[in-house]
Coordinates of C-alpha atoms in Angstrom, one line a residue:
M1 CA -149.4 141.9 93.9
Q2 CA -150.8 144.6 92.3
K3 CA -149.6 147.5 89.5
T4 CA -149.0 150.7 91.4
W5 CA -147.4 154.1 91.5
F6 CA -145.2 155.0 94.1
Y7 CA -142.5 156.2 95.8
E8 CA -139.5 155.3 97.8
E9 CA -137.3 159.3 98.1
Y10 CA -139.0 162.5 98.4
G11 CA -138.6 164.3 94.9
P12 CA -140.2 165.4 92.1
K13 CA -142.7 164.0 90.3
E14 CA -139.6 162.1 88.6
V15 CA -139.3 159.7 91.3
L16 CA -142.9 158.0 90.9
K17 CA -142.3 154.1 90.0
L18 CA -145.5 152.3 88.6
G19 CA -144.9 148.8 89.8
D20 CA -145.3 146.2 92.0
F21 CA -147.1 146.5 95.5
P22 CA -149.2 143.8 98.7
I23 CA -152.4 144.0 97.9
P24 CA -153.8 144.2 101.3
T25 CA -156.2 142.4 103.4
P26 CA -159.4 143.9 104.9
Q27 CA -159.8 144.2 108.9
H28 CA -162.8 143.9 110.9
N29 CA -163.6 147.6 110.2
Q30 CA -162.9 148.0 106.2
L31 CA -163.3 147.4 102.9
L32 CA -161.1 145.8 99.9
I33 CA -161.8 148.2 96.8
Q34 CA -161.7 147.7 93.1
V35 CA -160.3 151.1 92.2
R36 CA -161.7 153.0 89.4
A37 CA -161.1 156.2 89.1
A38 CA -159.0 158.4 91.8
A39 CA -158.0 161.9 91.3
L40 CA -154.6 163.9 92.1
N41 CA -154.9 166.7 94.8
P42 CA -151.7 169.3 95.3
I43 CA -151.9 167.7 99.1
D44 CA -150.1 164.7 97.1
C45 CA -147.4 167.1 95.7
K46 CA -146.6 168.0 99.0
R47 CA -146.4 165.2 100.2
R48 CA -144.8 163.6 97.7
Q49 CA -141.7 167.3 98.3
R50 CA -141.7 167.1 101.8
A51 CA -142.2 165.3 104.8
I52 CA -145.3 167.3 105.5
F53 CA -146.5 163.8 107.3
P54 CA -144.4 161.3 109.0
S55 CA -145.5 157.9 106.6
D56 CA -143.0 155.2 105.4
F57 CA -141.1 154.8 102.0
P58 CA -142.4 153.2 100.0
V59 CA -145.9 155.8 99.1
V60 CA -148.4 154.7 97.1
P61 CA -150.5 158.3 96.6
G62 CA -154.0 159.5 96.0
C63 CA -156.5 160.1 98.5
D64 CA -159.8 160.5 96.4
M65 CA -160.9 156.9 94.8
A66 CA -164.1 155.5 93.5
G67 CA -164.6 151.9 92.8
I68 CA -166.2 148.5 93.8
V69 CA -166.4 146.2 97.5
V70 CA -164.8 143.1 96.8
A71 CA -164.4 142.9 100.7
K72 CA -165.2 143.8 104.1
G73 CA -163.9 143.2 107.6
S74 CA -166.7 141.3 109.9
C75 CA -168.0 144.7 111.1
V76 CA -168.3 146.2 108.4
K77 CA -172.6 147.6 108.1
K78 CA -173.5 149.4 105.7
F79 CA -171.6 148.1 102.2
S80 CA -172.1 144.4 100.2
I81 CA -169.6 142.6 97.9
G82 CA -170.3 144.6 94.6
D83 CA -171.4 147.5 96.0
E84 CA -170.2 151.1 93.8
V85 CA -168.6 154.1 96.4
Y86 CA -166.6 156.6 96.4
G87 CA -164.5 158.5 99.5
N88 CA -160.9 160.3 100.5
V89 CA -159.1 157.2 101.8
Q90 CA -156.6 159.2 103.7
D91 CA -157.6 160.7 107.3
F92 CA -155.5 163.6 107.7
N93 CA -156.5 164.1 111.4
A94 CA -155.6 160.2 112.9
E95 CA -153.5 159.3 114.9
G96 CA -149.9 157.8 113.9
K97 CA -148.6 158.1 110.9
L98 CA -150.8 158.2 107.1
K99 CA -151.5 155.5 104.8
Q100 CA -148.7 153.5 102.7
L101 CA -151.2 152.5 100.3
G102 CA -153.0 155.5 98.5
T103 CA -155.8 155.7 95.7
L104 CA -153.1 155.0 92.3
A105 CA -153.0 151.3 92.8
E106 CA -155.3 148.8 91.4
F107 CA -157.0 147.5 95.3
I108 CA -157.1 150.1 98.1
V109 CA -158.3 149.8 101.8
V110 CA -159.9 152.1 103.5
E111 CA -162.3 152.6 106.9
E112 CA -165.8 151.6 106.0
S113 CA -166.6 155.5 107.3
L114 CA -164.4 157.5 105.2
V115 CA -166.5 155.9 102.0
A116 CA -169.9 156.6 100.9
T117 CA -172.3 155.2 97.9
K118 CA -171.4 156.3 94.7
P119 CA -174.5 158.3 93.2
K120 CA -176.1 156.4 90.8
N121 CA -176.3 159.9 87.9
L122 CA -172.4 159.9 88.5
S123 CA -169.0 158.2 86.2
F124 CA -166.2 156.8 88.8
E125 CA -164.5 159.5 87.0
E126 CA -166.2 162.3 88.2
A127 CA -166.9 160.5 91.5
A128 CA -163.5 160.1 92.1
S129 CA -163.1 163.8 91.2
L130 CA -165.0 164.5 94.6
P131 CA -164.2 163.9 97.9
L132 CA -160.9 166.1 99.7
A133 CA -162.2 168.8 97.4
V134 CA -165.6 168.8 98.7
Q135 CA -165.0 167.8 102.5
T136 CA -162.7 170.9 101.7
A137 CA -165.1 173.2 100.7
I138 CA -167.9 172.0 103.4
E139 CA -165.2 172.5 106.4
G140 CA -164.4 176.5 105.0
F141 CA -168.1 177.1 106.1
E142 CA -168.1 176.1 108.5
T143 CA -165.7 176.9 109.6
A144 CA -166.6 180.1 109.3
G145 CA -169.8 180.2 110.0
F146 CA -171.7 181.4 106.7
K147 CA -175.1 182.2 107.3
V148 CA -178.0 182.2 104.4
G149 CA -178.3 185.2 102.6
Q150 CA -174.3 186.4 102.8
N151 CA -172.4 187.3 99.7
I152 CA -168.7 185.7 99.3
F153 CA -165.9 185.9 97.7
V154 CA -164.5 183.6 96.5
V155 CA -160.2 183.4 95.4
G156 CA -159.7 180.6 92.7
G157 CA -163.0 179.7 90.9
A158 CA -162.0 177.6 88.4
G159 CA -159.9 175.0 91.3
G160 CA -161.1 171.5 92.3
V161 CA -162.1 173.1 95.0
G162 CA -162.9 176.6 93.7
T163 CA -165.6 175.2 91.5
L164 CA -167.0 173.5 94.3
V165 CA -167.4 176.0 96.7
I166 CA -169.3 178.3 94.1
Q167 CA -171.6 175.4 93.4
L168 CA -172.0 174.7 97.7
A169 CA -172.5 179.0 98.1
K170 CA -175.7 178.7 95.9
H171 CA -177.0 175.7 96.1
L172 CA -176.5 173.9 99.4
Y173 CA -175.8 177.6 101.9
G174 CA -177.7 180.4 100.4
A175 CA -175.5 183.3 99.4
S176 CA -177.1 186.1 98.5
Y177 CA -174.5 187.0 95.5
V178 CA -171.1 185.2 94.9
V179 CA -168.2 186.7 92.5
A180 CA -164.9 184.5 92.3
T181 CA -161.9 185.2 90.1
T182 CA -160.1 183.3 87.4
S183 CA -158.5 184.1 84.5
T184 CA -159.3 185.3 81.4
P185 CA -159.6 181.7 79.3
K186 CA -162.2 180.6 82.1
V187 CA -164.3 183.4 83.1
E188 CA -167.4 181.3 81.4
F189 CA -166.8 178.5 82.7
V190 CA -166.8 180.4 86.1
K191 CA -169.6 181.6 85.6
N192 CA -171.3 178.5 84.0
L193 CA -171.2 177.2 87.6
G194 CA -173.1 179.9 89.0
A195 CA -170.9 183.2 90.1
D196 CA -173.0 185.8 90.3
K197 CA -170.6 187.9 88.9
V198 CA -166.5 186.7 87.9
I199 CA -163.6 188.9 88.3
D200 CA -160.9 188.5 85.5
Y201 CA -157.6 189.0 87.8
T202 CA -155.5 189.4 85.1
K203 CA -156.9 192.4 84.4
T204 CA -158.6 193.7 87.7
T205 CA -156.6 194.1 91.4
Y206 CA -158.5 193.3 94.7
E207 CA -157.8 196.9 95.8
E208 CA -160.0 197.8 92.2
V209 CA -162.6 195.4 93.7
E210 CA -165.6 198.6 95.0
E211 CA -167.8 196.1 96.8
K212 CA -166.6 194.2 100.6
Y213 CA -167.6 190.6 101.1
D214 CA -169.6 188.7 104.1
F215 CA -166.9 185.6 103.8
L216 CA -163.7 186.0 102.2
Y217 CA -162.8 182.2 100.7
D218 CA -159.3 182.1 99.2
T219 CA -158.7 178.5 98.0
I220 CA -155.0 179.9 96.7
G221 CA -153.0 181.0 99.7
D222 CA -153.3 184.3 98.0
C223 CA -155.4 186.0 100.9
K224 CA -152.4 188.3 102.0
N225 CA -153.4 190.5 99.1
S226 CA -157.0 189.7 98.6
F227 CA -157.6 190.5 102.4
V228 CA -158.4 193.7 100.9
V229 CA -162.3 193.0 99.8
A230 CA -163.2 191.5 103.4
K231 CA -165.2 193.3 105.4
E232 CA -163.6 195.0 108.3
E233 CA -165.3 192.1 110.5
A234 CA -166.1 189.5 108.1
P235 CA -164.3 185.5 108.4
I236 CA -161.5 184.7 106.2
V237 CA -161.1 181.3 104.7
D238 CA -157.7 180.4 103.8
I239 CA -157.3 176.2 102.7
T240 CA -153.8 176.3 102.8
W241 CA -151.3 176.0 105.0
P242 CA -149.9 178.9 107.2
P243 CA -152.3 181.7 106.0
S244 CA -150.7 184.2 104.6
H245 CA -152.4 186.9 106.3
P246 CA -152.8 187.1 110.4
R247 CA -157.2 188.0 110.2
A248 CA -157.5 184.2 108.1
V249 CA -157.9 181.3 109.4
Y250 CA -156.1 178.0 108.0
S251 CA -159.2 175.3 107.0
S252 CA -158.4 171.5 106.7
L253 CA -160.9 169.1 106.4
T254 CA -163.4 166.9 108.4
V255 CA -162.9 163.0 106.1
S256 CA -166.1 161.6 106.7
G257 CA -168.8 159.8 104.3
E258 CA -171.0 160.3 106.1
N259 CA -170.8 164.5 105.0
L260 CA -171.0 162.3 101.5
E261 CA -174.1 160.9 101.3
K262 CA -175.2 164.1 102.5
L263 CA -174.4 165.6 99.3
R264 CA -176.2 163.0 97.3
P265 CA -179.5 165.5 96.7
Y266 CA -177.7 168.1 95.5
L267 CA -175.2 165.5 93.0
E268 CA -178.5 164.0 92.4
S269 CA -180.3 166.5 91.1
G270 CA -177.4 167.6 89.4
K271 CA -177.3 171.8 91.7
L272 CA -173.3 170.0 92.5
K273 CA -172.0 169.1 89.3
A274 CA -168.7 167.5 89.0
E275 CA -165.5 169.5 87.2
I276 CA -162.7 167.7 84.9
D277 CA -160.3 169.0 83.4
P278 CA -160.2 169.4 80.2
T279 CA -157.3 167.3 79.4
G280 CA -158.1 164.5 81.5
P281 CA -159.0 161.8 82.4
Y282 CA -155.7 160.8 82.2
K283 CA -155.2 156.9 82.1
F284 CA -153.2 155.0 84.9
T285 CA -150.5 154.4 82.6
D286 CA -150.4 158.6 82.3
V287 CA -149.5 159.4 86.2
I288 CA -146.6 161.6 85.9
E289 CA -148.0 163.3 83.2
A290 CA -151.6 164.4 84.6
F291 CA -149.1 165.4 88.3
R292 CA -147.0 168.0 85.7
H293 CA -150.5 169.5 84.4
L294 CA -151.3 169.2 88.6
E295 CA -148.2 171.4 89.4
T296 CA -148.5 174.4 86.7
G297 CA -151.5 175.5 88.8
R298 CA -153.3 176.0 85.6
A299 CA -156.2 172.6 86.1
R300 CA -159.8 173.0 85.6
G301 CA -161.3 171.4 88.4
K302 CA -159.8 168.0 88.6
V303 CA -157.2 165.8 87.5
V304 CA -158.3 162.4 87.1
I305 CA -156.5 159.1 86.7
T306 CA -159.2 156.3 85.3
G307 CA -158.1 153.4 82.6
F308 CA -156.7 150.9 85.7
P309 CA -154.9 147.8 84.7
S310 CA -156.7 145.3 86.8
Q311 CA -159.1 142.5 85.7
H312 CA -158.8 140.0 88.0
I313 CA -160.7 139.9 91.8
P314 CA -157.4 139.1 93.9
S315 CA -157.7 136.3 96.5
L316 CA -157.1 137.1 100.2
K317 CA -154.8 135.9 102.9
S318 CA -156.9 133.5 105.4
C319 CA -158.1 136.1 107.7
D320 CA -160.7 135.7 110.6
N321 CA -162.7 138.7 109.8
I322 CA -163.2 138.8 106.5
N323 CA -166.4 138.5 104.3
S324 CA -166.6 137.3 100.8
L325 CA -169.0 136.7 98.3
P326 CA -169.1 136.2 94.5
P327 CA -168.1 139.5 92.3
P328 CA -171.1 141.2 90.3
P329 CA -171.0 140.2 87.1
E330 CA -169.7 143.3 85.8
M331 CA -166.8 142.5 86.9
V332 CA -164.8 138.7 86.4
S333 CA -166.6 135.6 86.3
Q334 CA -164.1 133.9 89.0
E335 CA -165.4 134.3 92.3
M336 CA -163.6 135.7 95.3
S337 CA -161.5 133.0 97.3
V338 CA -160.2 133.7 100.5
Y339 CA -157.7 130.9 101.9

């Protein structure tokens, strides 16, 4: 058994419990990961509050993680035992129910196709903060058909997705001018991300913005108001469902380890940086407090969980499609046994 955070009914963060959950056995295309860090996302709150996705109880929340491969299925080709990887374990576009076992656990299983090698210059905490947010950010640009040289208006520049939209606009998609909104305490933070102009929404309304933009990227679901800054035929992308303006297009995400691999040069060069909320990283024992902060809507960057309690390598039940090797030196000295 392993320690996890889980819930057995829908409700507020107080339904979360810390307890035991079975350690899974990876199937033919899966990796077993010892989680070193995880990140929280608004979807984790929404999924806990109501039945928006089919799944069985109990549910261990969490989509994002970074960790170490400790076992793998026989069809896994890209990764070896001891590799450091990161990714989003929940493919929201896959058929069937979402995984019951999310990333607020000592060990998780995930399909090989959903993860990537952790960039060497990133900590586990930094890597865990990226997958869902950066995949969401990229999908918005693809949905809009964004072109090099266009300008962009980002609503919510200091959030988990917004911080990455700004950086991607400047360094990957070749935006000519990037404007983003935020509140007064975060203006300098958003400027330092690369925004050419930052609008303090507590002092300036959308109607007071004089220039019109080629692309409106709304990360907070305010397009019923923010649409006025977009040019007449400009795409408006909203990452919340349902969009609050008829012109807006909802953008979800494609969960792909291959997409994360493509970002490695930008991450390892420092052009694209992970932004962790300064109140964290939170310890594994402080998950409820971490959710409390996320649900205020005031997080700056991503809310990250670290300090996972696992100090052991699990023993797996006999399975024809499992390959196992001794754990790497930085883990425990005990060999993995498969029997």
